Tab-separated table of C-alpha atoms in Angstrom:
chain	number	residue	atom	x	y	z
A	1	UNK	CA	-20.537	20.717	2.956
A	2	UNK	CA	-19.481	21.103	6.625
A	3	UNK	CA	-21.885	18.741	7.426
A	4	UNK	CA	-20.603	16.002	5.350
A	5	UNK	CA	-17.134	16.565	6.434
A	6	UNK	CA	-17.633	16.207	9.771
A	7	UNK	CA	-19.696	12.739	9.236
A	8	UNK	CA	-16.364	12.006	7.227
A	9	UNK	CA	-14.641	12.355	10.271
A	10	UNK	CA	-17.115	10.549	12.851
A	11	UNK	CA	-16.909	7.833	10.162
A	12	UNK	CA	-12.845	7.906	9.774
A	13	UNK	CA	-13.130	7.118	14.129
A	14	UNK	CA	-15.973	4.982	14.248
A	15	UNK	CA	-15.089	1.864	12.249
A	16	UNK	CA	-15.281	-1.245	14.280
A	17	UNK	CA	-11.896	-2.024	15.814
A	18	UNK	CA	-11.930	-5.945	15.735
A	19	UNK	CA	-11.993	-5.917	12.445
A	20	UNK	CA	-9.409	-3.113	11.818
A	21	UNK	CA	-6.989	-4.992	13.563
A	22	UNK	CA	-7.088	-8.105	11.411
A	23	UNK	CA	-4.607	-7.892	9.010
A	24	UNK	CA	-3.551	-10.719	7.055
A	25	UNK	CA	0.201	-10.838	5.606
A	26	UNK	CA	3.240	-9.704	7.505
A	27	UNK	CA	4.531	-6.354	7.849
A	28	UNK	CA	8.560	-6.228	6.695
A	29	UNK	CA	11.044	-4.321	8.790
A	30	UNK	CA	11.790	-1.080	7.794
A	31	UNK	CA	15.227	0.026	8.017
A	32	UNK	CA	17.501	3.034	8.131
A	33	UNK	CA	20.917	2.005	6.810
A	34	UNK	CA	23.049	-0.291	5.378
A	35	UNK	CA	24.359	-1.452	8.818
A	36	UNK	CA	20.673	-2.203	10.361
A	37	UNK	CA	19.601	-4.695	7.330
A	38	UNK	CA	20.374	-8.169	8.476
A	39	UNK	CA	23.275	-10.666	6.726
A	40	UNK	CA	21.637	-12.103	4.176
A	41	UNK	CA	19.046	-10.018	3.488
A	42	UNK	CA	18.109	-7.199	0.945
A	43	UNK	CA	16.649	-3.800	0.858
A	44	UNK	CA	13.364	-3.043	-1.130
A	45	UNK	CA	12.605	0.940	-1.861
A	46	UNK	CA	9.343	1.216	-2.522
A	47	UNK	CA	5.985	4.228	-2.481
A	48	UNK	CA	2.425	3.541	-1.437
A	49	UNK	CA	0.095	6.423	-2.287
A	50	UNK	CA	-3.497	6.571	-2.911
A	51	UNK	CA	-6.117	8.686	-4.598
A	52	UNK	CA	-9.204	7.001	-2.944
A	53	UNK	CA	-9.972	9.187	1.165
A	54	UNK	CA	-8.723	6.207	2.764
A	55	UNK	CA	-10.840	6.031	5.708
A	56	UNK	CA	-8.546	3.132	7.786
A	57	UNK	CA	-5.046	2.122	6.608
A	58	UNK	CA	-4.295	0.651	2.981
A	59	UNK	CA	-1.973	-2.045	3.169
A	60	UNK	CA	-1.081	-3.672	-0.615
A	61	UNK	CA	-0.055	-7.628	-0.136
A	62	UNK	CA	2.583	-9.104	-2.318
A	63	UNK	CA	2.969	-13.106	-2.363
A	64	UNK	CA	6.949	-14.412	-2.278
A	65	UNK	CA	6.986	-16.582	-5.635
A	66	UNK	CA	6.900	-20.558	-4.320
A	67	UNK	CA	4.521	-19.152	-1.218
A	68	UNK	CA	1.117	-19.431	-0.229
A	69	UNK	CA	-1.273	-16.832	-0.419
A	70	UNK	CA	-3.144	-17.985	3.065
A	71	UNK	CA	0.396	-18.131	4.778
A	72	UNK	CA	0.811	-14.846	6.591
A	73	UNK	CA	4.608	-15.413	6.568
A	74	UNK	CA	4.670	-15.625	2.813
A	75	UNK	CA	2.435	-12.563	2.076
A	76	UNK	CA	4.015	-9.045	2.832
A	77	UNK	CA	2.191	-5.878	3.417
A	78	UNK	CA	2.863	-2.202	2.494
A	79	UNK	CA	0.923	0.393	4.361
A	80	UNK	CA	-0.393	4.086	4.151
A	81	UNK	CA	-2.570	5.699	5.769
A	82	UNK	CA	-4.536	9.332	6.540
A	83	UNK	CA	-1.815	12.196	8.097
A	84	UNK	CA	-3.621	12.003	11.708
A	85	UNK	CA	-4.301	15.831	11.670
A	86	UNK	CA	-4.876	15.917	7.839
A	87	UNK	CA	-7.795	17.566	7.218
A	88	UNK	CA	-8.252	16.270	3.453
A	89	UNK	CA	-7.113	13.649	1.046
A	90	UNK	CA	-2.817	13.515	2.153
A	91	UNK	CA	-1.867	10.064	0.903
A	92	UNK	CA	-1.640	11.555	-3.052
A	93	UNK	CA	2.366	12.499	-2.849
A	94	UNK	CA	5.215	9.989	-3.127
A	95	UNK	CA	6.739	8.880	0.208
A	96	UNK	CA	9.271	6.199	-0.014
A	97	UNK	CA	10.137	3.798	2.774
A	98	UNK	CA	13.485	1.226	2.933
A	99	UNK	CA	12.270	-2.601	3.873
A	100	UNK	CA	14.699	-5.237	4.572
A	101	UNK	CA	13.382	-8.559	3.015
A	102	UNK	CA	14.772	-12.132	2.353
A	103	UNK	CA	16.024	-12.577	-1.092
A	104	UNK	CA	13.118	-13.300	-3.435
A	105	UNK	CA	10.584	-12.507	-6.366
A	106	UNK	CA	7.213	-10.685	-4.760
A	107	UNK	CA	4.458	-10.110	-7.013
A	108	UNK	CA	1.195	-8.302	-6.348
A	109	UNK	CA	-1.777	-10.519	-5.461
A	110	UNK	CA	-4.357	-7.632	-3.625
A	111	UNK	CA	-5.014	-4.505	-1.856
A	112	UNK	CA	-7.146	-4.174	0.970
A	113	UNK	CA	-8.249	-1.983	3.787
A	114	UNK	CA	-9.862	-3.979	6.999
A	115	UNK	CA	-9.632	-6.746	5.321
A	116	UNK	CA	-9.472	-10.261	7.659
A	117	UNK	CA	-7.684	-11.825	4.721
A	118	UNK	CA	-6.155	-11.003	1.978
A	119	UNK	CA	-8.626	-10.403	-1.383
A	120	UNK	CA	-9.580	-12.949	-3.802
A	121	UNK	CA	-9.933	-11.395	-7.328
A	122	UNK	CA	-13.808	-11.484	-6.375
A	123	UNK	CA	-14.182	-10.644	-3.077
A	124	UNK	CA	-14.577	-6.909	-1.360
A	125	UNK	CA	-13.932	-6.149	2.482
A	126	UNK	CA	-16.176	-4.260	4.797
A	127	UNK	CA	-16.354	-2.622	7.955
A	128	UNK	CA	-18.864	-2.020	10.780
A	129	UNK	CA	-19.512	1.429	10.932
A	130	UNK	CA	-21.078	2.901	14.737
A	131	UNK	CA	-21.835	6.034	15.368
A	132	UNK	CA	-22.930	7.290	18.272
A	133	UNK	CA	-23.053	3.561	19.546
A	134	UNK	CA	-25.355	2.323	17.120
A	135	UNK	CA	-24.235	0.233	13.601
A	136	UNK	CA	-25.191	2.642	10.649
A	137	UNK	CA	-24.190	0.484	7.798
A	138	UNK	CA	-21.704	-2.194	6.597
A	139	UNK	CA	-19.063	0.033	4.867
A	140	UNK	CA	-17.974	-1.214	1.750
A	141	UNK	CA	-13.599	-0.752	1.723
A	142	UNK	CA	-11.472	-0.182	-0.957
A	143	UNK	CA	-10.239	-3.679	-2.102
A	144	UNK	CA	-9.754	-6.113	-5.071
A	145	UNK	CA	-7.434	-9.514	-6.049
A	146	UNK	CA	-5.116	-9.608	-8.573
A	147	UNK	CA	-4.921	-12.529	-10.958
A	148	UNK	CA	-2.431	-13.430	-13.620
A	149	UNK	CA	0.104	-11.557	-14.568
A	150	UNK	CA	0.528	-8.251	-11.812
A	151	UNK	CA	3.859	-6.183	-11.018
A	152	UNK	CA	6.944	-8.373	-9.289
A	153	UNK	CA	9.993	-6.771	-7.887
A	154	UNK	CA	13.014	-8.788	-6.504
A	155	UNK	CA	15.307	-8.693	-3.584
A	156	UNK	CA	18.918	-10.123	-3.770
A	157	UNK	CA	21.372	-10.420	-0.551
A	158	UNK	CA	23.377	-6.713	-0.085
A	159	UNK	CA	21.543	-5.116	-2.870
A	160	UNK	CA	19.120	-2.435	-2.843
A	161	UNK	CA	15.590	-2.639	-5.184
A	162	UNK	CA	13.864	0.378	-6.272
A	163	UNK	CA	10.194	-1.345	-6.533
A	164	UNK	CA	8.657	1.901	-7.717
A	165	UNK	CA	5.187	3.353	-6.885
A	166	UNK	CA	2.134	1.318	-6.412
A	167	UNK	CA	-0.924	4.075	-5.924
A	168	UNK	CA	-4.818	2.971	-5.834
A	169	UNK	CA	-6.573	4.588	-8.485
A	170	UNK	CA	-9.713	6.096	-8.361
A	171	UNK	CA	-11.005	3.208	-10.189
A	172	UNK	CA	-10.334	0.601	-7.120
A	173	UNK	CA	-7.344	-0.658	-9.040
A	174	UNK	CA	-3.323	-0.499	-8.266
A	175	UNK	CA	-1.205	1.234	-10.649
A	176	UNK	CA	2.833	1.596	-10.933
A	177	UNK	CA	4.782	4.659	-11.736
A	178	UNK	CA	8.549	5.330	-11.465
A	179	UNK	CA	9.139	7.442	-8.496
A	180	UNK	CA	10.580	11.137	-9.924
A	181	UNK	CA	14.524	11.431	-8.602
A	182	UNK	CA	13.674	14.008	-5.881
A	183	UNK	CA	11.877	12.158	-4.280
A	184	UNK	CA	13.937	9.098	-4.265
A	185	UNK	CA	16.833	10.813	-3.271
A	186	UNK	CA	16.766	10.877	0.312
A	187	UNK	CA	16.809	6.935	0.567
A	188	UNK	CA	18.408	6.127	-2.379
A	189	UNK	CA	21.510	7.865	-0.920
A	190	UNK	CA	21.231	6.326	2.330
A	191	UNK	CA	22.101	2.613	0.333
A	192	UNK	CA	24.457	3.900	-2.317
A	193	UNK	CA	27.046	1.257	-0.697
A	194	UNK	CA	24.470	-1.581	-1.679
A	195	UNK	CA	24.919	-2.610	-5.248
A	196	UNK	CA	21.527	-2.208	-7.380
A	197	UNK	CA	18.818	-4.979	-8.006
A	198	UNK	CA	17.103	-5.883	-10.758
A	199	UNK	CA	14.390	-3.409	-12.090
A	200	UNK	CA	10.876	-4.524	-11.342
A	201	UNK	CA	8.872	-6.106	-14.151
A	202	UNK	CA	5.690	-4.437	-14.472
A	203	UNK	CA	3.157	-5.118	-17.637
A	204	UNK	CA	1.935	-2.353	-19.324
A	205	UNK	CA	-1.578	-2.542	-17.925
A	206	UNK	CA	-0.689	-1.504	-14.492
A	207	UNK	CA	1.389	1.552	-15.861
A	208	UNK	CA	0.116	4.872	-14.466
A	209	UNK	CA	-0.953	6.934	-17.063
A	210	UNK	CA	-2.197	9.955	-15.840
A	211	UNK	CA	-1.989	11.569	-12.198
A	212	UNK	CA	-3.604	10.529	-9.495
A	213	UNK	CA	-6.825	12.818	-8.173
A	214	UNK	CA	-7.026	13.852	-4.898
A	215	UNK	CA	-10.176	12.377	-4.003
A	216	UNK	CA	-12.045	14.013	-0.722
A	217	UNK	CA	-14.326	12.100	2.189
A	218	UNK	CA	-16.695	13.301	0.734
A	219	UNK	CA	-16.821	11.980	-2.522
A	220	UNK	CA	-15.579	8.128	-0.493
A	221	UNK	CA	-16.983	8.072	2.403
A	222	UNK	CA	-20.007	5.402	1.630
A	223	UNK	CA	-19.486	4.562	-1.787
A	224	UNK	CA	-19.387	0.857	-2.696
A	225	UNK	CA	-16.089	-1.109	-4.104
């Protein structure tokens, strides 16, 4: 067992760095308070989490309704990633961030992790994997398209949207859950001066229904999406 872990690890800081740095889709601001969101503008609450080890960052893309899916500056990107000093599986508890965004309808289109661009419903990404110098495999990375009808949340001007919790499944697969009041509460008080949004509109299939596993390295590290 130690001896997988610490090829988890070698694997976690070996992944090629050109392609970890391509990431497709724009990264929203994240702000603080009422006073740092732009006029204009609205404030999106929302929780990544993941069951899968994530072995480089997970970013989840939603498209801006009317946008294009191969324009960067109409795809936005949530991220989470591995504690730096975790030592297992730390993504599996809520953690909610404030974004400011235009106003808007978002809807989920893909997840990805070192992905160039962002997932067809067919495609997978991969990763270059060195160790010691030398390529050891292709690693396959959590990843998948969403067509049809996904989760949309939307942002109106001096209001504040709680988007919920969108958490890859063991499955490969993004799933929304309500995030439990204590764990809201900390940024949900923050905007209390913003009037609420509209509730996000979620269809039943993407409703988490049971809790998410803590996966380990082990059980990831390798395995084929």
């Amino acid at each position: 067992m130690l001896r997988s872990f610490v090829t988890a690890i070698l694997l976690v800081f070996a992944i090629s760095p050109t392609i970890a740095n391509a990431e497709p889709g724009t990264a929203p601001q994240k702000v603080s308070k009422p006073a740092a969101v732009e006029r204009g503008h609205g404030v999106v609450l929302v929780s990544v989490r993941s069951s899968i080890f994530l072995v480089d960052k997970l970013n989840v893309y939603f498209l801006r309704e009317g946008g294009d899916i191969d324009n960067d500056a109409d795809v936005i990107r949530f991220s989470r990633k591995q504690g730096f000093l975790a030592v297992g599986n730390d993504t599996t508890d809520y953690l909610v961030k404030a974004f400011q965004l235009p106003p808007g309808r978002y809807r989920l289109v893909a997840h990805g992790s070192n992905c160039p661009v962002v997932p067809k419903p067919t495609q997978t990404c991969g990763a270059s994997v060195k160790v010691a110098g030398e390529t050891v495999a292709r690693a396959s990375q959590p990843s998948r398209g969403y067509a049809g009808e996904t989760p949309a949340f939307e942002v109106q001007a001096s209001r504040v949207t709680n988007a919920g919790d969108f958490a890859l499944t063991a499955v490969n697969k993004i799933a929304w859950s309500k995030v439990p009041p204590k764990a809201l509460e900390k940024m949900a008080k923050r905007f209390r001066a913003f009037e609420q949004g509209p509730n996000p509109q979620v269809p039943l299939s993407y409703h988490l229904t049971i809790p998410l596993q803590r996966r380990t390295a082990e059980q990831d590290i390798g395995r084929v999406y």
